[in-house]
Tab-separated table of C-alpha atoms and ligand atoms in Angstrom:
chain	number	residue	atom	x	y	z
A	1	UNK	CA	-16.689	85.374	-29.143
A	2	UNK	CA	-15.228	83.241	-31.867
A	3	UNK	CA	-17.038	83.792	-35.252
A	4	UNK	CA	-19.060	80.637	-36.367
A	5	UNK	CA	-17.450	78.601	-38.712
A	6	UNK	CA	-20.817	76.940	-39.772
A	7	UNK	CA	-23.668	78.412	-41.377
A	8	UNK	CA	-27.218	76.407	-41.914
A	9	UNK	CA	-28.693	77.363	-45.454
A	10	UNK	CA	-31.817	76.607	-46.816
A	11	UNK	CA	-31.460	74.561	-50.293
A	12	UNK	CA	-34.631	76.403	-51.929
A	13	UNK	CA	-34.143	79.815	-51.426
A	14	UNK	CA	-30.676	80.370	-49.525
A	15	UNK	CA	-31.829	81.544	-46.325
A	16	UNK	CA	-29.023	81.415	-43.909
A	17	UNK	CA	-28.904	80.986	-40.294
A	18	UNK	CA	-26.236	80.535	-37.508
A	19	UNK	CA	-28.422	77.722	-36.061
A	20	UNK	CA	-29.896	74.285	-37.184
A	21	UNK	CA	-33.790	74.159	-38.301
A	22	UNK	CA	-36.205	74.828	-40.581
A	23	UNK	CA	-36.315	77.887	-43.072
A	24	UNK	CA	-38.860	80.509	-41.940
A	25	UNK	CA	-39.048	82.401	-45.231
A	26	UNK	CA	-40.330	79.009	-46.949
A	27	UNK	CA	-42.589	78.419	-44.226
A	28	UNK	CA	-43.953	81.617	-44.576
A	29	UNK	CA	-44.077	81.373	-48.432
A	30	UNK	CA	-45.351	77.783	-48.998
A	31	UNK	CA	-46.208	76.665	-45.713
A	32	UNK	CA	-43.451	73.759	-46.180
A	33	UNK	CA	-40.775	72.463	-43.546
A	34	UNK	CA	-37.671	73.108	-45.623
A	35	UNK	CA	-34.521	71.539	-43.429
A	36	UNK	CA	-31.593	74.140	-43.135
A	37	UNK	CA	-28.366	72.072	-44.062
A	38	UNK	CA	-24.806	72.899	-42.347
A	39	UNK	CA	-22.118	74.120	-44.284
A	40	UNK	CA	-18.584	75.601	-43.545
A	41	UNK	CA	-18.330	79.172	-44.330
A	42	UNK	CA	-17.407	80.105	-47.752
A	43	UNK	CA	-13.446	80.951	-48.105
A	44	UNK	CA	-12.903	84.818	-47.865
A	45	UNK	CA	-12.607	86.237	-51.329
A	46	UNK	CA	-9.655	85.890	-52.772
A	47	UNK	CA	-6.976	88.648	-53.380
A	48	UNK	CA	-7.933	88.600	-57.290
A	49	UNK	CA	-11.082	89.432	-56.602
A	50	UNK	CA	-10.267	92.446	-54.530
A	51	UNK	CA	-7.848	93.712	-57.252
A	52	UNK	CA	-10.136	93.413	-59.988
A	53	UNK	CA	-12.009	96.566	-58.022
A	54	UNK	CA	-8.670	98.294	-56.822
A	55	UNK	CA	-7.805	100.256	-59.592
A	56	UNK	CA	-11.406	101.645	-60.690
A	57	UNK	CA	-12.447	105.143	-60.437
A	58	UNK	CA	-15.605	106.821	-61.724
A	59	UNK	CA	-15.857	108.045	-65.392
A	60	UNK	CA	-17.506	110.608	-67.251
A	61	UNK	CA	-20.555	108.942	-69.121
A	62	UNK	CA	-18.846	109.969	-72.230
A	63	UNK	CA	-15.623	108.527	-71.445
A	64	UNK	CA	-17.006	105.103	-71.073
A	65	UNK	CA	-15.439	103.012	-73.781
A	66	UNK	CA	-18.259	100.652	-75.537
A	67	UNK	CA	-16.989	97.069	-76.559
A	68	UNK	CA	-19.144	96.514	-79.308
A	69	UNK	CA	-17.311	94.502	-81.441
A	70	UNK	CA	-16.704	91.782	-79.035
A	71	UNK	CA	-19.301	89.523	-80.270
A	72	UNK	CA	-19.282	85.991	-81.995
A	73	UNK	CA	-22.318	84.598	-84.002
A	74	UNK	CA	-22.746	81.429	-82.954
A	75	UNK	CA	-24.236	80.984	-86.585
A	76	UNK	CA	-27.369	79.662	-84.950
A	77	UNK	CA	-29.773	82.473	-85.842
A	78	UNK	CA	-32.558	81.946	-83.234
A	79	UNK	CA	-29.576	81.578	-80.410
A	80	UNK	CA	-27.974	84.711	-81.830
A	81	UNK	CA	-31.066	86.843	-81.784
A	82	UNK	CA	-32.050	85.703	-77.923
A	83	UNK	CA	-28.374	86.361	-76.896
A	84	UNK	CA	-28.959	89.905	-78.413
A	85	UNK	CA	-27.083	89.461	-81.658
A	86	UNK	CA	-24.599	86.999	-81.009
A	87	UNK	CA	-22.278	85.777	-77.881
A	88	UNK	CA	-20.391	88.553	-75.959
A	89	UNK	CA	-16.594	87.744	-75.030
A	90	UNK	CA	-16.595	86.997	-71.524
A	91	UNK	CA	-20.331	86.827	-71.054
A	92	UNK	CA	-21.618	84.496	-68.223
A	93	UNK	CA	-24.933	82.923	-69.778
A	94	UNK	CA	-26.849	80.404	-67.806
A	95	UNK	CA	-29.211	78.312	-69.852
A	96	UNK	CA	-32.139	76.622	-67.597
A	97	UNK	CA	-35.013	74.137	-68.521
A	98	UNK	CA	-36.445	71.077	-67.365
A	99	UNK	CA	-34.607	67.574	-67.761
A	100	UNK	CA	-34.829	66.081	-71.099
A	101	UNK	CA	-36.103	69.137	-72.849
A	102	UNK	CA	-32.765	69.627	-74.745
A	103	UNK	CA	-30.545	71.585	-73.134
A	104	UNK	CA	-27.343	69.578	-73.791
A	105	UNK	CA	-28.427	69.408	-77.329
A	106	UNK	CA	-28.439	73.267	-77.685
A	107	UNK	CA	-25.228	73.730	-75.969
A	108	UNK	CA	-23.672	70.661	-78.130
A	109	UNK	CA	-24.831	72.273	-81.544
A	110	UNK	CA	-23.932	75.756	-80.114
A	111	UNK	CA	-20.640	74.214	-79.570
A	112	UNK	CA	-20.150	72.976	-82.974
A	113	UNK	CA	-21.175	76.299	-84.433
A	114	UNK	CA	-18.959	78.123	-82.086
A	115	UNK	CA	-15.915	75.829	-82.801
A	116	UNK	CA	-16.088	77.162	-86.469
A	117	UNK	CA	-15.161	80.614	-85.785
A	118	UNK	CA	-13.893	80.731	-82.120
A	119	UNK	CA	-11.982	77.428	-81.561
A	120	UNK	CA	-11.298	76.125	-79.270
A	121	UNK	CA	-14.252	75.677	-77.419
A	122	UNK	CA	-14.242	73.250	-73.948
A	123	UNK	CA	-17.191	71.296	-73.091
A	124	UNK	CA	-16.981	70.233	-69.459
A	125	UNK	CA	-19.493	67.418	-69.218
A	126	UNK	CA	-20.241	66.763	-65.548
A	127	UNK	CA	-23.427	65.034	-65.640
A	128	UNK	CA	-23.173	62.499	-68.642
A	129	UNK	CA	-19.672	60.786	-69.737
A	130	UNK	CA	-17.927	61.502	-72.473
A	131	UNK	CA	-18.907	58.609	-74.569
A	132	UNK	CA	-22.665	59.805	-73.710
A	133	UNK	CA	-21.853	63.162	-75.198
A	134	UNK	CA	-19.835	61.288	-78.228
A	135	UNK	CA	-23.031	59.356	-78.783
A	136	UNK	CA	-25.235	62.877	-78.915
A	137	UNK	CA	-22.652	64.274	-81.165
A	138	UNK	CA	-22.634	61.425	-83.433
A	139	UNK	CA	-26.599	61.706	-83.802
A	140	UNK	CA	-26.226	65.501	-84.378
A	141	UNK	CA	-23.653	64.805	-86.856
A	142	UNK	CA	-20.978	67.146	-84.814
A	143	UNK	CA	-17.632	66.387	-85.861
A	144	UNK	CA	-14.435	67.359	-83.566
A	145	UNK	CA	-12.574	70.146	-85.005
A	146	UNK	CA	-11.811	72.734	-82.889
A	147	UNK	CA	-14.245	70.888	-79.919
A	148	UNK	CA	-12.924	69.980	-76.900
A	149	UNK	CA	-14.820	67.160	-74.727
A	150	UNK	CA	-14.047	66.957	-70.747
A	151	UNK	CA	-15.627	64.630	-68.293
A	152	UNK	CA	-15.139	66.401	-65.317
A	153	UNK	CA	-16.674	67.386	-62.199
A	154	UNK	CA	-13.790	69.241	-60.351
A	155	UNK	CA	-14.103	72.810	-61.283
A	156	UNK	CA	-10.685	73.308	-59.911
A	157	UNK	CA	-8.895	70.621	-62.195
A	158	UNK	CA	-10.738	72.779	-64.981
A	159	UNK	CA	-9.638	76.018	-63.702
A	160	UNK	CA	-6.250	74.596	-63.465
A	161	UNK	CA	-6.079	73.463	-67.074
A	162	UNK	CA	-7.324	77.095	-68.727
A	163	UNK	CA	-3.926	78.083	-69.492
A	164	UNK	CA	-2.924	75.243	-71.615
A	165	UNK	CA	-6.109	74.851	-73.408
A	166	UNK	CA	-6.808	78.368	-73.622
A	167	UNK	CA	-10.575	78.133	-74.984
A	168	UNK	CA	-12.630	81.229	-76.378
A	169	UNK	CA	-15.854	79.261	-75.289
A	170	UNK	CA	-16.570	77.499	-71.970
A	171	UNK	CA	-19.523	75.280	-71.798
A	172	UNK	CA	-20.461	73.773	-68.194
A	173	UNK	CA	-23.120	70.929	-68.523
A	174	UNK	CA	-24.322	71.382	-65.380
A	175	UNK	CA	-23.566	73.702	-62.816
A	176	UNK	CA	-25.465	71.916	-60.160
A	177	UNK	CA	-23.029	68.791	-60.783
A	178	UNK	CA	-19.417	70.656	-60.678
A	179	UNK	CA	-17.930	70.927	-57.720
A	180	UNK	CA	-15.107	72.838	-55.865
A	181	UNK	CA	-13.236	70.724	-53.787
A	182	UNK	CA	-12.143	73.237	-51.108
A	183	UNK	CA	-16.041	73.350	-50.163
A	184	UNK	CA	-17.460	70.482	-48.144
A	185	UNK	CA	-21.079	70.797	-49.247
A	186	UNK	CA	-22.233	68.208	-51.978
A	187	UNK	CA	-22.463	69.444	-55.600
A	188	UNK	CA	-25.628	71.279	-56.195
A	189	UNK	CA	-26.016	72.418	-52.895
A	190	UNK	CA	-26.324	75.913	-52.468
A	191	UNK	CA	-23.080	77.029	-51.431
A	192	UNK	CA	-21.524	74.848	-54.162
A	193	UNK	CA	-23.442	76.246	-56.785
A	194	UNK	CA	-23.012	79.991	-55.808
A	195	UNK	CA	-19.146	79.420	-55.471
A	196	UNK	CA	-18.892	77.574	-58.527
A	197	UNK	CA	-20.793	80.099	-60.407
A	198	UNK	CA	-18.726	83.086	-58.668
A	199	UNK	CA	-15.569	81.269	-59.647
A	200	UNK	CA	-16.607	80.753	-63.340
A	201	UNK	CA	-17.924	84.712	-63.559
A	202	UNK	CA	-14.461	85.578	-62.201
A	203	UNK	CA	-12.966	83.256	-65.007
A	204	UNK	CA	-15.088	84.592	-67.694
A	205	UNK	CA	-14.244	88.173	-66.962
A	206	UNK	CA	-10.895	87.631	-66.326
A	207	UNK	CA	-9.891	85.351	-69.335
A	208	UNK	CA	-12.691	86.925	-71.737
A	209	UNK	CA	-14.017	83.454	-71.887
A	210	UNK	CA	-17.364	83.269	-72.674
A	211	UNK	CA	-19.083	80.591	-70.697
A	212	UNK	CA	-22.459	78.733	-71.056
A	213	UNK	CA	-23.792	77.147	-68.173
A	214	UNK	CA	-26.558	74.515	-68.339
A	215	UNK	CA	-29.198	74.556	-65.146
A	216	UNK	CA	-31.774	72.304	-64.046
A	217	UNK	CA	-35.006	73.599	-63.112
A	218	UNK	CA	-36.926	72.431	-59.672
A	219	UNK	CA	-40.674	71.420	-60.166
A	220	UNK	CA	-41.884	74.975	-59.159
A	221	UNK	CA	-40.074	76.006	-62.429
A	222	UNK	CA	-37.434	78.090	-60.613
A	223	UNK	CA	-33.547	77.280	-61.345
A	224	UNK	CA	-32.378	75.143	-58.826
A	225	UNK	CA	-29.925	76.422	-56.347
A	226	UNK	CA	-29.918	79.943	-55.094
A	227	UNK	CA	-31.333	82.926	-56.755
A	228	UNK	CA	-27.772	84.515	-56.451
A	229	UNK	CA	-26.801	82.712	-59.369
A	230	UNK	CA	-29.164	84.570	-61.784
A	231	UNK	CA	-27.993	87.575	-60.256
A	232	UNK	CA	-24.483	86.637	-60.817
A	233	UNK	CA	-24.792	85.962	-64.563
A	234	UNK	CA	-25.229	88.132	-67.584
A	235	UNK	CA	-27.721	86.362	-69.171
A	236	UNK	CA	-30.489	83.941	-68.099
A	237	UNK	CA	-32.279	81.835	-71.080
A	238	UNK	CA	-34.968	79.429	-70.300
A	239	UNK	CA	-35.567	76.909	-72.702
A	240	UNK	CA	-39.192	75.564	-72.634
A	241	UNK	CA	-41.575	73.195	-74.263
A	242	UNK	CA	-44.058	70.111	-73.806
A	243	UNK	CA	-41.675	66.953	-73.765
A	244	UNK	CA	-44.573	65.266	-75.970
A	245	UNK	CA	-44.394	68.121	-78.750
A	246	UNK	CA	-41.505	68.750	-81.085
A	247	UNK	CA	-41.428	72.683	-80.377
A	248	UNK	CA	-39.295	74.511	-77.847
A	249	UNK	CA	-38.723	78.342	-76.812
A	250	UNK	CA	-35.800	79.615	-75.932
A	251	UNK	CA	-36.554	82.619	-74.019
A	252	UNK	CA	-34.332	85.570	-72.368
A	253	UNK	CA	-35.482	86.236	-69.001
A	254	UNK	CA	-32.332	88.336	-68.103
A	255	UNK	CA	-29.998	90.116	-70.442
A	256	UNK	CA	-27.393	92.400	-69.825
A	257	UNK	CA	-26.452	92.587	-73.224
A	258	UNK	CA	-29.566	92.667	-74.984
A	259	UNK	CA	-33.598	92.692	-74.910
A	260	UNK	CA	-35.362	90.121	-72.799
A	261	UNK	CA	-38.428	90.471	-75.184
A	262	UNK	CA	-36.778	88.003	-78.167
A	263	UNK	CA	-37.478	84.534	-78.148
A	264	UNK	CA	-35.965	81.485	-80.221
A	265	UNK	CA	-38.042	78.757	-81.801
A	266	UNK	CA	-36.757	75.482	-82.429
A	267	UNK	CA	-38.449	72.186	-83.565
A	268	UNK	CA	-36.696	69.015	-81.792
A	269	UNK	CA	-36.398	66.403	-84.556
A	270	UNK	CA	-34.414	63.292	-85.087
A	271	UNK	CA	-31.312	65.096	-86.002
A	272	UNK	CA	-31.383	67.272	-83.208
A	273	UNK	CA	-32.646	71.033	-82.870
A	274	UNK	CA	-33.845	72.828	-85.913
A	275	UNK	CA	-34.564	76.269	-86.280
A	276	UNK	CA	-37.953	77.661	-87.200
A	277	UNK	CA	-37.316	80.981	-88.420
A	278	UNK	CA	-41.384	81.289	-89.159
A	279	UNK	CA	-43.077	79.750	-85.908
A	280	UNK	CA	-46.233	81.006	-87.192
A	281	UNK	CA	-46.970	78.424	-89.929
A	282	UNK	CA	-45.533	75.549	-87.407
A	283	UNK	CA	-48.839	75.653	-84.989
A	284	UNK	CA	-51.743	75.898	-87.799
A	285	UNK	CA	-50.283	72.628	-89.846
A	286	UNK	CA	-52.778	70.499	-88.758
A	287	UNK	CA	-55.609	72.775	-87.986
A	288	UNK	CA	-59.149	71.161	-88.432
A	289	UNK	CA	-61.285	72.695	-91.014
A	290	UNK	CA	-64.825	74.117	-90.059
A	291	UNK	CA	-64.548	72.713	-86.468
A	292	UNK	CA	-66.425	74.244	-83.610
A	293	UNK	CA	-64.027	75.383	-80.719
A	294	UNK	CA	-61.044	76.380	-83.033
A	295	UNK	CA	-59.964	79.739	-83.397
A	296	UNK	CA	-56.679	81.335	-84.503
A	297	UNK	CA	-54.743	84.332	-82.250
A	298	UNK	CA	-51.790	86.086	-83.218
A	299	UNK	CA	-49.677	86.471	-79.982
A	300	UNK	CA	-46.744	88.709	-80.161
A	301	UNK	CA	-43.566	87.188	-78.726
A	302	UNK	CA	-41.205	90.026	-78.306
A	303	UNK	CA	-41.246	91.741	-82.064
A	304	UNK	CA	-42.430	88.603	-83.533
A	305	UNK	CA	-46.052	87.651	-83.717
A	306	UNK	CA	-46.790	84.108	-83.355
A	307	UNK	CA	-50.108	82.398	-84.922
A	308	UNK	CA	-51.480	79.720	-82.692
A	309	UNK	CA	-54.732	77.731	-82.672
A	310	UNK	CA	-56.556	78.088	-79.751
A	311	UNK	CA	-59.263	75.108	-78.897
A	312	UNK	CA	-62.182	74.759	-76.387
A	313	UNK	CA	-64.243	72.205	-75.577
A	314	UNK	CA	-67.550	72.905	-73.767
A	315	UNK	CA	-69.632	70.058	-72.475
A	316	UNK	CA	-72.169	69.475	-69.821
A	317	UNK	CA	-70.563	68.802	-67.052
A	318	UNK	CA	-70.321	65.148	-65.839
A	319	UNK	CA	-70.183	65.496	-62.008
A	320	UNK	CA	-71.554	68.069	-59.615
A	321	UNK	CA	-68.966	70.966	-59.920
A	322	UNK	CA	-67.786	71.688	-63.564
A	323	UNK	CA	-64.306	71.325	-64.377
A	324	UNK	CA	-62.079	74.234	-65.912
A	325	UNK	CA	-59.038	72.487	-67.751
A	326	UNK	CA	-56.489	74.876	-69.493
A	327	UNK	CA	-53.287	73.900	-71.204
A	328	UNK	CA	-50.941	76.463	-72.809
A	329	UNK	CA	-52.744	79.712	-71.179
A	330	UNK	CA	-53.028	81.152	-67.957
A	331	UNK	CA	-55.841	79.182	-65.667
A	332	UNK	CA	-57.200	82.237	-63.646
A	333	UNK	CA	-57.040	84.509	-67.193
A	334	UNK	CA	-59.439	81.855	-68.838
A	335	UNK	CA	-61.712	81.301	-65.823
A	336	UNK	CA	-62.114	85.114	-65.716
A	337	UNK	CA	-62.670	85.145	-69.510
A	338	UNK	CA	-65.533	82.234	-69.183
A	339	UNK	CA	-67.380	84.443	-66.251
A	340	UNK	CA	-67.279	87.444	-68.628
A	341	UNK	CA	-68.665	85.171	-71.620
A	342	UNK	CA	-71.173	84.156	-69.156
A	343	UNK	CA	-72.434	87.300	-67.590
A	344	UNK	CA	-71.665	89.785	-70.695
A	345	UNK	CA	-72.155	87.420	-73.750
A	346	UNK	CA	-75.229	86.242	-72.404
A	347	UNK	CA	-74.194	82.092	-72.674
A	348	UNK	CA	-74.988	79.898	-69.851
A	349	UNK	CA	-71.773	77.933	-69.571
A	350	UNK	CA	-71.435	78.014	-65.726
A	351	UNK	CA	-72.707	74.557	-65.508
A	352	UNK	CA	-70.409	73.131	-68.112
A	353	UNK	CA	-67.151	71.470	-68.153
A	354	UNK	CA	-64.519	73.842	-70.289
A	355	UNK	CA	-61.312	72.483	-71.913
A	356	UNK	CA	-59.083	75.109	-73.390
A	357	UNK	CA	-55.681	73.967	-75.430
A	358	UNK	CA	-53.276	75.669	-77.526
A	359	UNK	CA	-52.621	73.125	-80.002
A	360	UNK	CA	-49.404	71.926	-81.264
A	361	UNK	CA	-47.856	72.361	-77.463
A	362	UNK	CA	-47.510	76.163	-77.814
A	363	UNK	CA	-48.666	78.699	-75.432
A	364	UNK	CA	-50.437	82.136	-75.084
A	365	UNK	CA	-49.063	84.594	-72.291
A	366	UNK	CA	-50.997	87.817	-73.396
A	367	UNK	CA	-53.956	89.648	-73.111
A	368	UNK	CA	-54.208	90.084	-76.797
A	369	UNK	CA	-55.483	86.494	-77.061
A	370	UNK	CA	-58.508	87.094	-74.763
A	371	UNK	CA	-61.026	87.342	-77.220
A	372	UNK	CA	-60.109	84.239	-78.925
A	373	UNK	CA	-60.473	82.360	-75.814
A	374	UNK	CA	-63.897	83.898	-75.452
A	375	UNK	CA	-65.147	83.059	-79.097
A	376	UNK	CA	-63.763	79.564	-79.104
A	377	UNK	CA	-65.715	78.931	-76.036
A	378	UNK	CA	-68.795	80.427	-77.347
A	379	UNK	CA	-68.183	78.762	-80.616
A	380	UNK	CA	-67.912	75.245	-79.123
A	381	UNK	CA	-70.902	75.853	-76.840
A	382	UNK	CA	-73.165	76.593	-80.018
A	383	UNK	CA	-71.644	74.206	-81.918
A	384	UNK	CA	-71.015	76.568	-84.731
A	385	UNK	CA	-67.347	76.722	-86.358
A	386	UNK	CA	-65.761	80.157	-86.782
A	387	UNK	CA	-64.703	80.933	-90.407
A	388	UNK	CA	-61.237	79.456	-90.741
A	389	UNK	CA	-59.403	82.478	-92.393
A	390	UNK	CA	-60.731	85.306	-89.924
A	391	UNK	CA	-58.083	85.921	-86.929
A	392	UNK	CA	-59.184	87.263	-83.756
A	393	UNK	CA	-57.470	90.196	-81.545
A	394	UNK	CA	-58.374	91.658	-78.444
A	395	UNK	CA	-58.227	92.361	-74.665
A	396	UNK	CA	-61.284	91.440	-72.976
A	397	UNK	CA	-62.210	93.442	-69.533
A	398	UNK	CA	-64.656	92.489	-66.961
A	399	UNK	CA	-67.267	94.635	-68.355
A	400	UNK	CA	-67.020	92.714	-71.543
A	401	UNK	CA	-65.389	95.611	-73.271
A	402	UNK	CA	-62.770	94.838	-76.148
A	403	UNK	CA	-59.682	96.753	-75.267
A	404	UNK	CA	-56.633	97.751	-78.085
A	405	UNK	CA	-53.924	95.423	-78.330
A	406	UNK	CA	-50.517	96.530	-79.388
A	407	UNK	CA	-48.566	95.350	-82.463
A	408	UNK	CA	-51.656	95.228	-84.512
A	409	UNK	CA	-50.087	96.031	-88.054
A	410	UNK	CA	-47.650	93.543	-87.299
A	411	UNK	CA	-49.853	90.623	-86.198
A	412	UNK	CA	-52.045	91.186	-89.002
A	413	UNK	CA	-49.175	91.069	-91.681
A	414	UNK	CA	-48.195	87.953	-90.376
A	415	UNK	CA	-51.587	86.448	-90.542
A	416	UNK	CA	-51.895	87.624	-94.156
A	417	UNK	CA	-48.757	86.080	-95.231
A	418	UNK	CA	-50.455	82.547	-93.947
A	419	UNK	CA	-53.702	83.156	-96.337
A	420	UNK	CA	-55.932	84.648	-93.531
A	421	UNK	CA	-58.364	87.023	-95.321
A	422	UNK	CA	-59.782	89.055	-92.328
A	423	UNK	CA	-59.665	89.919	-88.851
A	424	UNK	CA	-61.971	90.858	-85.823
A	425	UNK	CA	-60.152	93.575	-83.862
A	426	UNK	CA	-60.641	96.134	-80.821
A	427	UNK	CA	-62.429	98.919	-82.541
A	428	UNK	CA	-59.610	101.431	-81.406
A	429	UNK	CA	-57.454	99.449	-83.522
A	430	UNK	CA	-59.369	99.082	-86.658
A	431	UNK	CA	-57.927	102.586	-88.000
A	432	UNK	CA	-55.419	103.574	-90.539
A	433	UNK	CA	-54.262	101.318	-93.085
A	434	UNK	CA	-53.969	97.511	-92.084
A	435	UNK	CA	-52.846	94.692	-94.462
A	436	UNK	CA	-56.337	92.980	-94.329
A	437	UNK	CA	-59.814	93.816	-94.069
A	438	UNK	CA	-60.668	93.836	-90.339
A	439	UNK	CA	-64.095	94.530	-88.064
A	440	UNK	CA	-63.710	96.646	-85.242
A	441	UNK	CA	-65.547	95.571	-82.427
A	442	UNK	CA	-66.324	96.938	-78.957
A	443	UNK	CA	-67.936	94.373	-76.701
A	444	UNK	CA	-67.747	90.617	-76.650
A	445	UNK	CA	-71.254	90.751	-77.916
A	446	UNK	CA	-70.414	92.296	-80.553
A	447	UNK	CA	-67.896	89.990	-81.630
A	448	UNK	CA	-70.327	87.234	-80.826
A	449	UNK	CA	-72.678	88.687	-83.187
A	450	UNK	CA	-70.263	88.994	-85.913
A	451	UNK	CA	-69.005	85.660	-85.927
A	452	UNK	CA	-71.473	83.451	-84.602
A	453	UNK	CA	-74.655	85.661	-84.675
B	501	TYD	P1	-30.814	66.427	-74.239
B	501	TYD	O1	-30.223	67.516	-74.695
B	501	TYD	O2	-30.316	65.505	-73.101
B	501	TYD	O3	-31.797	67.188	-72.601
B	501	TYD	P2	-31.187	68.007	-71.314
B	501	TYD	O4	-29.924	68.235	-71.716
B	501	TYD	O5	-32.346	69.172	-71.225
B	501	TYD	O6	-31.711	66.969	-70.180
B	501	TYD	O7	-32.224	65.874	-74.851
B	501	TYD	C1	-33.325	65.289	-74.038
B	501	TYD	C2	-34.261	64.739	-75.357
B	501	TYD	O8	-34.036	65.107	-76.966
B	501	TYD	C3	-33.941	63.219	-75.461
B	501	TYD	O9	-34.742	62.325	-74.479
B	501	TYD	C4	-33.957	62.787	-76.628
B	501	TYD	C5	-34.437	64.021	-77.462
B	501	TYD	N1	-33.343	64.139	-78.723
B	501	TYD	C6	-33.979	64.189	-80.096
B	501	TYD	O10	-35.435	63.919	-80.349
B	501	TYD	N2	-33.224	64.315	-81.458
B	501	TYD	C7	-32.133	64.842	-80.745
B	501	TYD	O11	-31.328	64.644	-82.051
B	501	TYD	C8	-31.224	64.496	-79.883
B	501	TYD	C9	-29.860	64.631	-79.189
B	501	TYD	C10	-32.057	64.388	-78.544
B	502	MG	MG1	-28.412	67.340	-70.133
């Protein structure tokens, strides 16, 4: 039987089938009927790819040579931190994020910084024209030294010029808009994204060109295109933030050359992205004094404590079913905490509308902020403010117990620097010398009594 020359592929998950139809995997996962798109079978791997592995053999661990020195500092401290201490030679870095969040701005600023230390930097723009990028560059005050701009979406053409241009750093904006002409599928299709990614990987590794890929994110929050792209690249960074707020976070979700705990914090200003080396102060700058429903928590992002203002508004439900609206925190977690407050803290908030928000467009994603959510809701319900210079820390369990959190000393030190005078912490965290006076609590009721009693 002749081998099939076409496969039918799901554009969402990458599922492949020899027959047309809809994707069974997506149907099972989401109930959605996603049509499979025909694509020509990818060309067989080139001889070069095989040659890369042909000469390898197993090595004793102690004989493996570390290539530590091959890092270049981009000069943007927050980016260097997330990369794990600078950009590694020959590495492939994917930067994902919503449209309009600032990815092109970020890579252009990185290009400027890198052009000073690792010229030439080649910026391939396949989405915007060279004039559009130039406009952005003018706005950012980026001048041309060492930076080559090329409006081209044919990756084959780019590859052909690499020998002449010899860039140290390559930027491809975006991976969804470049294409390889030998493939029949459209730019942005799974086949194109996968093959372009693989081609860029070969180029990056083979020639030692550090490469940034810009990638779009689907409305579900995943990087558009197949997961294989995430598996292929060395580093995946997500650029996140609320469009209406200036604050942006660069988060490593995968990094072969560093920790995925690190985040970089930026503010989108008129002249581009500005680093925020001390994010704690940033979120508290507009905090209202003595307002019920406002508390401050310290969330640990990797090794950095971030002080965030949590706000809650509890009001009588205007319609039959009470509403819960949560911005900047996990919806289910907040619902769970509100149930604990009702049952273990004895506050009848079940029939109330509850709104919870992290001020300034911030986000909390760790249980250390639980006690803050509970106390903010109680404070709003009781119309009693929490003292403004008290920090709240603690994970809350279903029986209303307040459980220990990690990094207490670090979190309290950050709060002390911003003028906080004391903290409510889990009893088991209240020992040893700490940067400020603390009160240890074991239950939600304890904490309510201490703050709002
Ligand atoms: P952009 O980098 O084009 O986003 P992406 O590549 O992720 O789609 O930036 C998008 C927004 O950033 C744009 O709406 C305007 C804003 N912006 C500023 O506020 N200040 C600036 O200096 C620049 C360049 C952009
Ligand atoms: Mg862009």
